[in-house]
PDB file of C-alpha atoms in Angstrom:
ATOM      1  CA  MET A  37     -50.739 -91.153  18.318  1.00 70.00           C
ATOM      2  CA  THR A  38     -53.053 -88.140  18.355  1.00 83.00           C
ATOM      3  CA  VAL A  39     -53.902 -88.800  22.001  1.00 82.00           C
ATOM      4  CA  LEU A  40     -50.231 -88.968  22.939  1.00 85.00           C
ATOM      5  CA  TYR A  41     -49.550 -85.722  21.094  1.00 86.00           C
ATOM      6  CA  SER A  42     -52.445 -83.926  22.770  1.00 88.00           C
ATOM      7  CA  TRP A  43     -51.342 -85.095  26.205  1.00 89.00           C
ATOM      8  CA  LEU A  44     -47.571 -84.890  26.012  1.00 90.00           C
ATOM      9  CA  ILE A  45     -46.631 -82.283  23.398  1.00 92.00           C
ATOM     10  CA  ALA A  46     -49.623 -80.071  22.614  1.00 92.00           C
ATOM     11  CA  PRO A  47     -49.493 -78.123  25.919  1.00 93.00           C
ATOM     12  CA  PHE A  48     -45.988 -76.905  25.078  1.00 95.00           C
ATOM     13  CA  ALA A  49     -46.739 -76.325  21.396  1.00 92.00           C
ATOM     14  CA  ASP A  50     -49.900 -74.312  22.050  1.00 92.00           C
ATOM     15  CA  PHE A  51     -49.159 -72.276  25.184  1.00 94.00           C
ATOM     16  CA  ASP A  52     -46.298 -69.855  25.732  1.00 95.00           C
ATOM     17  CA  PHE A  53     -46.432 -70.105  29.530  1.00 94.00           C
ATOM     18  CA  MET A  54     -45.922 -73.870  29.302  1.00 95.00           C
ATOM     19  CA  ARG A  55     -42.883 -73.416  27.063  1.00 95.00           C
ATOM     20  CA  ARG A  56     -41.440 -70.900  29.514  1.00 95.00           C
ATOM     21  CA  GLY A  57     -42.046 -73.275  32.382  1.00 95.00           C
ATOM     22  CA  LEU A  58     -40.321 -76.082  30.487  1.00 96.00           C
ATOM     23  CA  VAL A  59     -37.300 -73.887  29.697  1.00 96.00           C
ATOM     24  CA  GLY A  60     -37.056 -72.962  33.374  1.00 95.00           C
ATOM     25  CA  ALA A  61     -37.308 -76.614  34.419  1.00 96.00           C
ATOM     26  CA  VAL A  62     -34.576 -77.584  31.918  1.00 96.00           C
ATOM     27  CA  ALA A  63     -32.252 -74.878  33.270  1.00 96.00           C
ATOM     28  CA  LEU A  64     -32.856 -76.027  36.858  1.00 95.00           C
ATOM     29  CA  ALA A  65     -32.230 -79.649  35.866  1.00 96.00           C
ATOM     30  CA  LEU A  66     -28.931 -78.853  34.138  1.00 96.00           C
ATOM     31  CA  SER A  67     -27.577 -76.881  37.079  1.00 95.00           C
ATOM     32  CA  GLY A  68     -29.301 -78.262  40.166  1.00 94.00           C
ATOM     33  CA  ALA A  69     -29.020 -82.013  39.575  1.00 96.00           C
ATOM     34  CA  PRO A  70     -25.178 -82.101  39.347  1.00 96.00           C
ATOM     35  CA  VAL A  71     -24.930 -79.965  42.491  1.00 95.00           C
ATOM     36  CA  GLY A  72     -27.342 -82.369  44.154  1.00 94.00           C
ATOM     37  CA  VAL A  73     -25.096 -85.337  43.357  1.00 95.00           C
ATOM     38  CA  PHE A  74     -22.177 -83.740  45.168  1.00 93.00           C
ATOM     39  CA  LEU A  75     -24.464 -82.702  48.041  1.00 90.00           C
ATOM     40  CA  MET A  76     -25.507 -86.331  48.419  1.00 91.00           C
ATOM     41  CA  LEU A  77     -21.975 -87.736  48.125  1.00 89.00           C
ATOM     42  CA  ARG A  78     -20.720 -85.204  50.684  1.00 85.00           C
ATOM     43  CA  ARG A  79     -23.598 -86.127  53.030  1.00 82.00           C
ATOM     44  CA  MET A  80     -24.806 -82.540  52.960  1.00 79.00           C
ATOM     45  CA  SER A  81     -28.379 -83.123  51.792  1.00 77.00           C
ATOM     46  CA  LEU A  82     -29.919 -81.752  54.986  1.00 73.00           C
ATOM     47  CA  THR A  83     -27.427 -78.885  54.895  1.00 76.00           C
ATOM     48  CA  GLY A  84     -28.740 -78.028  51.444  1.00 81.00           C
ATOM     49  CA  ASP A  85     -32.295 -78.092  52.766  1.00 78.00           C
ATOM     50  CA  ALA A  86     -31.351 -75.731  55.579  1.00 77.00           C
ATOM     51  CA  MET A  87     -29.591 -73.411  53.138  1.00 81.00           C
ATOM     52  CA  ALA A  88     -32.695 -73.346  50.940  1.00 83.00           C
ATOM     53  CA  HIS A  89     -34.612 -71.716  53.783  1.00 81.00           C
ATOM     54  CA  ALA A  90     -31.686 -69.490  54.701  1.00 81.00           C
ATOM     55  CA  VAL A  91     -32.080 -67.437  51.508  1.00 87.00           C
ATOM     56  CA  LEU A  92     -35.635 -66.470  52.462  1.00 86.00           C
ATOM     57  CA  PRO A  93     -34.968 -63.478  54.770  1.00 87.00           C
ATOM     58  CA  GLY A  94     -32.746 -61.758  52.201  1.00 88.00           C
ATOM     59  CA  ALA A  95     -35.249 -62.332  49.433  1.00 87.00           C
ATOM     60  CA  ALA A  96     -38.028 -61.143  51.757  1.00 86.00           C
ATOM     61  CA  ILE A  97     -36.157 -57.933  52.559  1.00 88.00           C
ATOM     62  CA  GLY A  98     -35.678 -57.335  48.830  1.00 88.00           C
ATOM     63  CA  PHE A  99     -39.411 -57.935  48.385  1.00 84.00           C
ATOM     64  CA  MET A 100     -40.244 -55.559  51.239  1.00 84.00           C
ATOM     65  CA  LEU A 101     -38.141 -52.775  49.737  1.00 85.00           C
ATOM     66  CA  TYR A 102     -38.824 -53.227  46.023  1.00 84.00           C
ATOM     67  CA  GLY A 103     -41.730 -55.654  45.653  1.00 79.00           C
ATOM     68  CA  LEU A 104     -41.397 -58.653  43.328  1.00 76.00           C
ATOM     69  CA  SER A 105     -38.151 -57.305  41.888  1.00 83.00           C
ATOM     70  CA  LEU A 106     -35.902 -59.992  40.424  1.00 86.00           C
ATOM     71  CA  PRO A 107     -32.573 -58.194  41.107  1.00 89.00           C
ATOM     72  CA  ALA A 108     -33.516 -57.153  44.653  1.00 90.00           C
ATOM     73  CA  MET A 109     -34.759 -60.610  45.682  1.00 88.00           C
ATOM     74  CA  THR A 110     -31.822 -62.345  44.003  1.00 90.00           C
ATOM     75  CA  ILE A 111     -29.172 -60.181  45.644  1.00 91.00           C
ATOM     76  CA  GLY A 112     -30.952 -60.392  48.992  1.00 90.00           C
ATOM     77  CA  GLY A 113     -31.152 -64.172  48.781  1.00 89.00           C
ATOM     78  CA  LEU A 114     -27.480 -64.515  47.843  1.00 90.00           C
ATOM     79  CA  VAL A 115     -26.365 -62.302  50.728  1.00 89.00           C
ATOM     80  CA  ALA A 116     -28.590 -64.071  53.247  1.00 87.00           C
ATOM     81  CA  GLY A 117     -27.583 -67.554  52.108  1.00 84.00           C
ATOM     82  CA  CYS A 118     -23.865 -66.808  52.252  1.00 84.00           C
ATOM     83  CA  ALA A 119     -24.239 -65.049  55.604  1.00 83.00           C
ATOM     84  CA  VAL A 120     -26.059 -67.999  57.187  1.00 79.00           C
ATOM     85  CA  ALA A 121     -23.476 -70.467  55.849  1.00 76.00           C
ATOM     86  CA  LEU A 122     -20.613 -68.408  57.281  1.00 77.00           C
ATOM     87  CA  LEU A 123     -22.380 -67.774  60.599  1.00 77.00           C
ATOM     88  CA  ALA A 124     -23.256 -71.447  61.065  1.00 72.00           C
ATOM     89  CA  GLY A 125     -19.643 -72.462  60.414  1.00 68.00           C
ATOM     90  CA  ALA A 126     -18.299 -69.774  62.742  1.00 74.00           C
ATOM     91  CA  VAL A 127     -20.677 -70.741  65.564  1.00 71.00           C
ATOM     92  CA  ALA A 128     -19.788 -74.419  65.176  1.00 64.00           C
ATOM     93  CA  ARG A 129     -16.080 -73.611  65.442  1.00 69.00           C
ATOM     94  CA  ALA A 130     -16.362 -71.106  68.307  1.00 74.00           C
ATOM     95  CA  THR A 131     -18.793 -73.102  70.494  1.00 75.00           C
ATOM     96  CA  SER A 132     -19.604 -76.688  71.424  1.00 68.00           C
ATOM     97  CA  LEU A 133     -22.590 -76.701  69.062  1.00 67.00           C
ATOM     98  CA  ARG A 134     -22.144 -78.954  66.023  1.00 70.00           C
ATOM     99  CA  GLU A 135     -22.532 -77.489  62.545  1.00 66.00           C
ATOM    100  CA  ASP A 136     -25.733 -79.399  61.751  1.00 67.00           C
ATOM    101  CA  ALA A 137     -27.430 -78.096  64.904  1.00 71.00           C
ATOM    102  CA  SER A 138     -26.141 -74.598  64.197  1.00 72.00           C
ATOM    103  CA  LEU A 139     -27.521 -74.723  60.656  1.00 73.00           C
ATOM    104  CA  ALA A 140     -30.865 -76.025  61.895  1.00 73.00           C
ATOM    105  CA  SER A 141     -31.130 -73.138  64.354  1.00 77.00           C
ATOM    106  CA  PHE A 142     -30.340 -70.525  61.725  1.00 76.00           C
ATOM    107  CA  TYR A 143     -32.660 -72.216  59.216  1.00 76.00           C
ATOM    108  CA  LEU A 144     -35.632 -72.056  61.596  1.00 80.00           C
ATOM    109  CA  LEU A 145     -34.945 -68.420  62.428  1.00 84.00           C
ATOM    110  CA  SER A 146     -34.517 -67.583  58.741  1.00 83.00           C
ATOM    111  CA  LEU A 147     -37.751 -69.270  57.727  1.00 82.00           C
ATOM    112  CA  ALA A 148     -39.761 -67.580  60.472  1.00 87.00           C
ATOM    113  CA  LEU A 149     -38.215 -64.181  59.783  1.00 87.00           C
ATOM    114  CA  GLY A 150     -38.738 -64.423  56.027  1.00 85.00           C
ATOM    115  CA  VAL A 151     -42.371 -65.494  56.310  1.00 86.00           C
ATOM    116  CA  THR A 152     -43.017 -62.672  58.798  1.00 89.00           C
ATOM    117  CA  ILE A 153     -41.490 -60.025  56.524  1.00 85.00           C
ATOM    118  CA  VAL A 154     -43.424 -61.174  53.467  1.00 83.00           C
ATOM    119  CA  SER A 155     -46.663 -61.363  55.467  1.00 84.00           C
ATOM    120  CA  ILE A 156     -46.232 -57.795  56.736  1.00 83.00           C
ATOM    121  CA  ARG A 157     -45.423 -56.335  53.330  1.00 76.00           C
ATOM    122  CA  GLY A 158     -47.541 -58.438  50.974  1.00 72.00           C
ATOM    123  CA  SER A 159     -50.630 -60.623  50.643  1.00 74.00           C
ATOM    124  CA  ASN A 160     -51.223 -64.358  50.969  1.00 73.00           C
ATOM    125  CA  ILE A 161     -50.631 -64.646  47.209  1.00 72.00           C
ATOM    126  CA  ASP A 162     -47.195 -63.051  47.601  1.00 74.00           C
ATOM    127  CA  LEU A 163     -46.403 -65.461  50.436  1.00 77.00           C
ATOM    128  CA  LEU A 164     -47.410 -68.465  48.320  1.00 79.00           C
ATOM    129  CA  HIS A 165     -45.260 -67.113  45.480  1.00 78.00           C
ATOM    130  CA  VAL A 166     -42.235 -66.899  47.791  1.00 80.00           C
ATOM    131  CA  LEU A 167     -42.767 -70.287  49.433  1.00 80.00           C
ATOM    132  CA  PHE A 168     -43.811 -72.349  46.390  1.00 81.00           C
ATOM    133  CA  GLY A 169     -42.585 -70.339  43.389  1.00 83.00           C
ATOM    134  CA  SER A 170     -44.311 -69.649  40.082  1.00 84.00           C
ATOM    135  CA  VAL A 171     -42.733 -71.849  37.440  1.00 91.00           C
ATOM    136  CA  LEU A 172     -45.595 -71.115  35.005  1.00 90.00           C
ATOM    137  CA  ALA A 173     -45.109 -67.350  35.303  1.00 88.00           C
ATOM    138  CA  LEU A 174     -41.419 -66.995  34.475  1.00 91.00           C
ATOM    139  CA  ASP A 175     -40.586 -63.805  32.588  1.00 91.00           C
ATOM    140  CA  ASP A 176     -37.617 -63.173  30.281  1.00 93.00           C
ATOM    141  CA  ALA A 177     -35.405 -61.795  33.064  1.00 92.00           C
ATOM    142  CA  THR A 178     -35.965 -64.847  35.268  1.00 93.00           C
ATOM    143  CA  LEU A 179     -35.273 -67.243  32.393  1.00 95.00           C
ATOM    144  CA  LEU A 180     -32.044 -65.387  31.669  1.00 95.00           C
ATOM    145  CA  LEU A 181     -31.096 -65.683  35.344  1.00 94.00           C
ATOM    146  CA  LEU A 182     -31.789 -69.430  35.357  1.00 95.00           C
ATOM    147  CA  GLY A 183     -29.812 -69.893  32.144  1.00 95.00           C
ATOM    148  CA  GLY A 184     -26.916 -67.828  33.499  1.00 95.00           C
ATOM    149  CA  VAL A 185     -26.814 -69.818  36.736  1.00 95.00           C
ATOM    150  CA  ALA A 186     -26.844 -73.083  34.785  1.00 96.00           C
ATOM    151  CA  THR A 187     -23.946 -71.869  32.617  1.00 96.00           C
ATOM    152  CA  VAL A 188     -21.873 -70.713  35.596  1.00 95.00           C
ATOM    153  CA  THR A 189     -22.597 -73.931  37.488  1.00 96.00           C
ATOM    154  CA  LEU A 190     -21.596 -76.256  34.658  1.00 95.00           C
ATOM    155  CA  MET A 191     -18.429 -74.285  33.907  1.00 95.00           C
ATOM    156  CA  THR A 192     -17.402 -74.195  37.573  1.00 94.00           C
ATOM    157  CA  LEU A 193     -18.085 -77.892  38.089  1.00 94.00           C
ATOM    158  CA  SER A 194     -16.021 -78.740  35.011  1.00 93.00           C
ATOM    159  CA  VAL A 195     -13.060 -76.879  36.547  1.00 92.00           C
ATOM    160  CA  LEU A 196     -13.523 -78.232  40.088  1.00 89.00           C
ATOM    161  CA  TYR A 197     -14.625 -81.740  39.144  1.00 91.00           C
ATOM    162  CA  ARG A 198     -11.472 -83.595  40.219  1.00 88.00           C
ATOM    163  CA  PRO A 199     -11.009 -81.912  43.626  1.00 86.00           C
ATOM    164  CA  LEU A 200     -14.751 -82.219  44.320  1.00 88.00           C
ATOM    165  CA  VAL A 201     -14.683 -85.959  43.632  1.00 86.00           C
ATOM    166  CA  MET A 202     -11.513 -86.372  45.692  1.00 83.00           C
ATOM    167  CA  GLU A 203     -13.057 -84.474  48.588  1.00 79.00           C
ATOM    168  CA  CYS A 204     -16.114 -86.720  48.459  1.00 78.00           C
ATOM    169  CA  VAL A 205     -14.035 -89.920  48.397  1.00 74.00           C
ATOM    170  CA  ASP A 206     -11.120 -89.014  50.685  1.00 71.00           C
ATOM    171  CA  PRO A 207     -10.934 -85.415  51.990  1.00 68.00           C
ATOM    172  CA  GLY A 208      -7.892 -86.276  54.114  1.00 68.00           C
ATOM    173  CA  PHE A 209      -5.930 -87.326  51.042  1.00 64.00           C
ATOM    174  CA  LEU A 210      -6.901 -84.125  49.231  1.00 67.00           C
ATOM    175  CA  ARG A 211      -5.657 -82.034  52.162  1.00 67.00           C
ATOM    176  CA  SER A 212      -2.386 -83.985  52.212  1.00 69.00           C
ATOM    177  CA  VAL A 213      -1.569 -83.493  48.534  1.00 70.00           C
ATOM    178  CA  SER A 214      -3.165 -80.130  47.784  1.00 72.00           C
ATOM    179  CA  ARG A 215      -4.381 -76.892  49.289  1.00 72.00           C
ATOM    180  CA  LEU A 216      -7.513 -76.947  47.170  1.00 72.00           C
ATOM    181  CA  GLY A 217      -9.706 -78.436  49.894  1.00 71.00           C
ATOM    182  CA  ALA A 218     -10.898 -75.215  51.544  1.00 75.00           C
ATOM    183  CA  PRO A 219     -11.271 -73.190  48.289  1.00 82.00           C
ATOM    184  CA  THR A 220     -13.154 -76.081  46.689  1.00 83.00           C
ATOM    185  CA  HIS A 221     -15.520 -76.309  49.647  1.00 80.00           C
ATOM    186  CA  LEU A 222     -16.195 -72.565  49.602  1.00 83.00           C
ATOM    187  CA  ALA A 223     -16.715 -72.580  45.832  1.00 87.00           C
ATOM    188  CA  PHE A 224     -19.150 -75.471  46.155  1.00 88.00           C
ATOM    189  CA  LEU A 225     -21.116 -73.699  48.891  1.00 85.00           C
ATOM    190  CA  SER A 226     -21.288 -70.621  46.656  1.00 87.00           C
ATOM    191  CA  LEU A 227     -22.662 -72.758  43.810  1.00 91.00           C
ATOM    192  CA  LEU A 228     -25.192 -74.249  46.209  1.00 90.00           C
ATOM    193  CA  VAL A 229     -26.442 -70.832  47.311  1.00 89.00           C
ATOM    194  CA  LEU A 230     -26.529 -69.601  43.709  1.00 92.00           C
ATOM    195  CA  ASN A 231     -28.638 -72.564  42.594  1.00 93.00           C
ATOM    196  CA  LEU A 232     -30.947 -72.262  45.577  1.00 91.00           C
ATOM    197  CA  VAL A 233     -31.582 -68.612  44.760  1.00 90.00           C
ATOM    198  CA  ALA A 234     -32.280 -69.520  41.129  1.00 91.00           C
ATOM    199  CA  GLY A 235     -34.570 -72.357  42.184  1.00 91.00           C
ATOM    200  CA  PHE A 236     -36.296 -70.016  44.623  1.00 89.00           C
ATOM    201  CA  HIS A 237     -37.639 -67.904  41.755  1.00 87.00           C
ATOM    202  CA  ALA A 238     -39.166 -70.918  40.012  1.00 90.00           C
ATOM    203  CA  LEU A 239     -40.064 -73.381  42.770  1.00 91.00           C
ATOM    204  CA  GLY A 240     -40.048 -71.272  45.931  1.00 87.00           C
ATOM    205  CA  THR A 241     -37.929 -71.632  49.024  1.00 81.00           C
ATOM    206  CA  LEU A 242     -39.688 -74.807  50.214  1.00 80.00           C
ATOM    207  CA  LEU A 243     -39.246 -76.808  46.990  1.00 88.00           C
ATOM    208  CA  ALA A 244     -36.026 -75.478  45.425  1.00 88.00           C
ATOM    209  CA  ILE A 245     -33.869 -78.173  47.008  1.00 90.00           C
ATOM    210  CA  GLY A 246     -36.132 -80.888  45.563  1.00 91.00           C
ATOM    211  CA  MET A 247     -34.720 -80.549  42.032  1.00 93.00           C
ATOM    212  CA  MET A 248     -31.260 -81.168  43.476  1.00 93.00           C
ATOM    213  CA  ILE A 249     -31.680 -83.997  45.966  1.00 93.00           C
ATOM    214  CA  LEU A 250     -34.413 -86.208  44.473  1.00 95.00           C
ATOM    215  CA  PRO A 251     -32.809 -86.695  41.009  1.00 96.00           C
ATOM    216  CA  ALA A 252     -29.416 -87.311  42.631  1.00 95.00           C
ATOM    217  CA  ALA A 253     -30.828 -89.856  45.080  1.00 95.00           C
ATOM    218  CA  THR A 254     -32.716 -91.543  42.226  1.00 96.00           C
ATOM    219  CA  ALA A 255     -29.586 -91.846  40.092  1.00 96.00           C
ATOM    220  CA  ARG A 256     -27.722 -93.402  43.035  1.00 94.00           C
ATOM    221  CA  PHE A 257     -29.942 -96.505  42.828  1.00 95.00           C
ATOM    222  CA  TRP A 258     -28.923 -97.131  39.200  1.00 95.00           C
ATOM    223  CA  ILE A 259     -25.281 -96.063  38.838  1.00 93.00           C
ATOM    224  CA  GLU A 260     -22.349 -95.962  41.247  1.00 88.00           C
ATOM    225  CA  ASP A 261     -19.938 -94.044  38.996  1.00 90.00           C
ATOM    226  CA  VAL A 262     -19.924 -90.314  39.806  1.00 91.00           C
ATOM    227  CA  THR A 263     -19.925 -89.124  36.185  1.00 92.00           C
ATOM    228  CA  GLY A 264     -22.726 -91.500  35.225  1.00 94.00           C
ATOM    229  CA  MET A 265     -24.635 -90.456  38.324  1.00 95.00           C
ATOM    230  CA  ILE A 266     -24.454 -86.799  37.283  1.00 95.00           C
ATOM    231  CA  VAL A 267     -25.674 -87.551  33.750  1.00 96.00           C
ATOM    232  CA  LEU A 268     -28.530 -89.750  34.953  1.00 97.00           C
ATOM    233  CA  SER A 269     -29.577 -87.232  37.622  1.00 97.00           C
ATOM    234  CA  VAL A 270     -29.914 -84.565  34.930  1.00 97.00           C
ATOM    235  CA  VAL A 271     -32.026 -86.945  32.813  1.00 97.00           C
ATOM    236  CA  VAL A 272     -34.239 -87.727  35.814  1.00 97.00           C
ATOM    237  CA  ALA A 273     -34.660 -84.015  36.570  1.00 97.00           C
ATOM    238  CA  LEU A 274     -35.572 -83.298  32.936  1.00 97.00           C
ATOM    239  CA  ILE A 275     -38.198 -86.062  32.926  1.00 97.00           C
ATOM    240  CA  ALA A 276     -39.603 -84.860  36.261  1.00 97.00           C
ATOM    241  CA  GLY A 277     -39.832 -81.274  35.000  1.00 96.00           C
ATOM    242  CA  TRP A 278     -41.654 -82.290  31.840  1.00 97.00           C
ATOM    243  CA  ALA A 279     -43.958 -84.783  33.591  1.00 96.00           C
ATOM    244  CA  GLY A 280     -44.789 -82.351  36.394  1.00 96.00           C
ATOM    245  CA  LEU A 281     -45.776 -79.624  33.951  1.00 96.00           C
ATOM    246  CA  VAL A 282     -47.932 -82.053  31.950  1.00 96.00           C
ATOM    247  CA  LEU A 283     -49.700 -83.219  35.121  1.00 95.00           C
ATOM    248  CA  SER A 284     -50.193 -79.632  36.196  1.00 94.00           C
ATOM    249  CA  PHE A 285     -51.724 -78.676  32.842  1.00 94.00           C
ATOM    250  CA  HIS A 286     -54.151 -81.591  32.482  1.00 93.00           C
ATOM    251  CA  PHE A 287     -55.274 -81.947  36.094  1.00 93.00           C
ATOM    252  CA  GLY A 288     -55.109 -78.359  37.319  1.00 91.00           C
ATOM    253  CA  LEU A 289     -52.395 -79.080  39.897  1.00 91.00           C
ATOM    254  CA  PRO A 290     -49.853 -76.523  41.148  1.00 91.00           C
ATOM    255  CA  ALA A 291     -46.864 -76.761  38.817  1.00 92.00           C
ATOM    256  CA  GLY A 292     -43.977 -76.599  41.307  1.00 92.00           C
ATOM    257  CA  PRO A 293     -45.263 -79.314  43.647  1.00 93.00           C
ATOM    258  CA  SER A 294     -46.215 -81.438  40.616  1.00 95.00           C
ATOM    259  CA  ILE A 295     -42.612 -81.359  39.396  1.00 95.00           C
ATOM    260  CA  ILE A 296     -41.306 -82.414  42.805  1.00 95.00           C
ATOM    261  CA  LEU A 297     -43.961 -85.139  43.086  1.00 96.00           C
ATOM    262  CA  ALA A 298     -42.927 -86.482  39.669  1.00 96.00           C
ATOM    263  CA  ALA A 299     -39.312 -86.560  40.832  1.00 96.00           C
ATOM    264  CA  GLY A 300     -40.462 -88.279  44.022  1.00 96.00           C
ATOM    265  CA  ALA A 301     -42.352 -90.922  42.057  1.00 96.00           C
ATOM    266  CA  LEU A 302     -39.234 -91.711  40.015  1.00 97.00           C
ATOM    267  CA  HIS A 303     -37.274 -91.917  43.252  1.00 96.00           C
ATOM    268  CA  VAL A 304     -39.713 -94.388  44.826  1.00 96.00           C
ATOM    269  CA  VAL A 305     -39.600 -96.631  41.741  1.00 96.00           C
ATOM    270  CA  SER A 306     -35.791 -96.547  41.791  1.00 95.00           C
ATOM    271  CA  LEU A 307     -35.767 -97.236  45.529  1.00 94.00           C
ATOM    272  CA  VAL A 308     -37.670-100.449  44.878  1.00 94.00           C
ATOM    273  CA  VAL A 309     -36.172-101.775  41.631  1.00 93.00           C
ATOM    274  CA  GLY A 310     -32.823 -99.972  41.306  1.00 91.00           C
ATOM    275  CA  PRO A 311     -29.955-102.414  40.692  1.00 91.00           C
ATOM    276  CA  ALA A 312     -27.455-100.434  42.786  1.00 87.00           C
ATOM    277  CA  GLY A 313     -28.867-100.925  46.260  1.00 84.00           C
ATOM    278  CA  GLY A 314     -32.611-101.011  45.615  1.00 85.00           C
ATOM    279  CA  LEU A 315     -34.926-103.018  47.877  1.00 88.00           C
ATOM    280  CA  LEU A 316     -35.569-105.852  45.415  1.00 86.00           C
ATOM    281  CA  HIS A 317     -31.885-106.122  44.576  1.00 76.00           C
ATOM    282  CA  GLY A 318     -31.094-106.549  48.247  1.00 68.00           C
ATOM    283  CA  LEU A 319     -33.637-109.344  48.588  1.00 72.00           C
ATOM    284  CA  LEU A 320     -32.376-111.341  45.604  1.00 68.00           C
ATOM    285  CA  PRO A 321     -29.990-114.221  46.406  1.00 67.00           C
ATOM    286  CA  ARG A 322     -26.381-113.405  45.568  1.00 63.00           C
ATOM    287  CA  PRO A 323     -24.134-115.733  43.571  1.00 60.00           C
ATOM    288  CA  HIS A 324     -21.937-117.985  45.666  1.00 55.00           C
ATOM    289  CA  LEU A 325     -18.804-116.288  47.103  1.00 52.00           C
ATOM    290  CA  GLU A 326     -19.941-112.834  45.867  1.00 53.00           C
ATOM    291  CA  ALA A 327     -18.742-110.122  48.236  1.00 48.00           C
TER     292      ALA A 327
END
């Protein structure tokens, strides 16, 4: 019992930076995992990954002008993310280029531009901070931002839950019975950008999308109901956040990548043994006449 306490609980009881990291991970789990479920159901996972890199130039410009300023980098990231989403959609509609290719082009340009700006203005440490975050160095302002984003996300999803589910299942039906399709899509993209900017401060631009997609994909192998999937994805994200921080503390690993690796490990286990489409489930013989 003492060994379990020293390994699993003592780091958070004894060290303030570990408690702050855990609070940040909890906030990201509560807000990012539900958004990730809808990203997955809407087949927008790669779009989310592209958008994660799209916030980098705006955050980099904020860094160039004001240093590691939370408001400047947050506002810059929000503006850049929204701008890239709108530009990619406009290019896809005005040209023969499909939206996924348009997003990929803007994402590559955004990543290169952001890294260049940070490299010119700051050091290699600043660049690592931007790319991989600093979940163990979250200050009060950043924790308040993460908590605020989680609150806004959960409240917005509670209001838009029905149209979001309908759009995932049958967008044509939603357009035929309601005019909520376009506003719902825009509101969801805004939530996505908001959560990516929040995740950027804790996990960096390269890993922020991980706390959305991996828990959602893990939950998909256990539950097919959307509501249950959202709840389980949050639980998976919470476990990954806690486990990643514990691994980071005891083995000297970088905290952000450790959290994503923990989420990845849970995903691999679910991929193999999950009852809702896992590999072993597919290999088992089905009862006679089962569809």
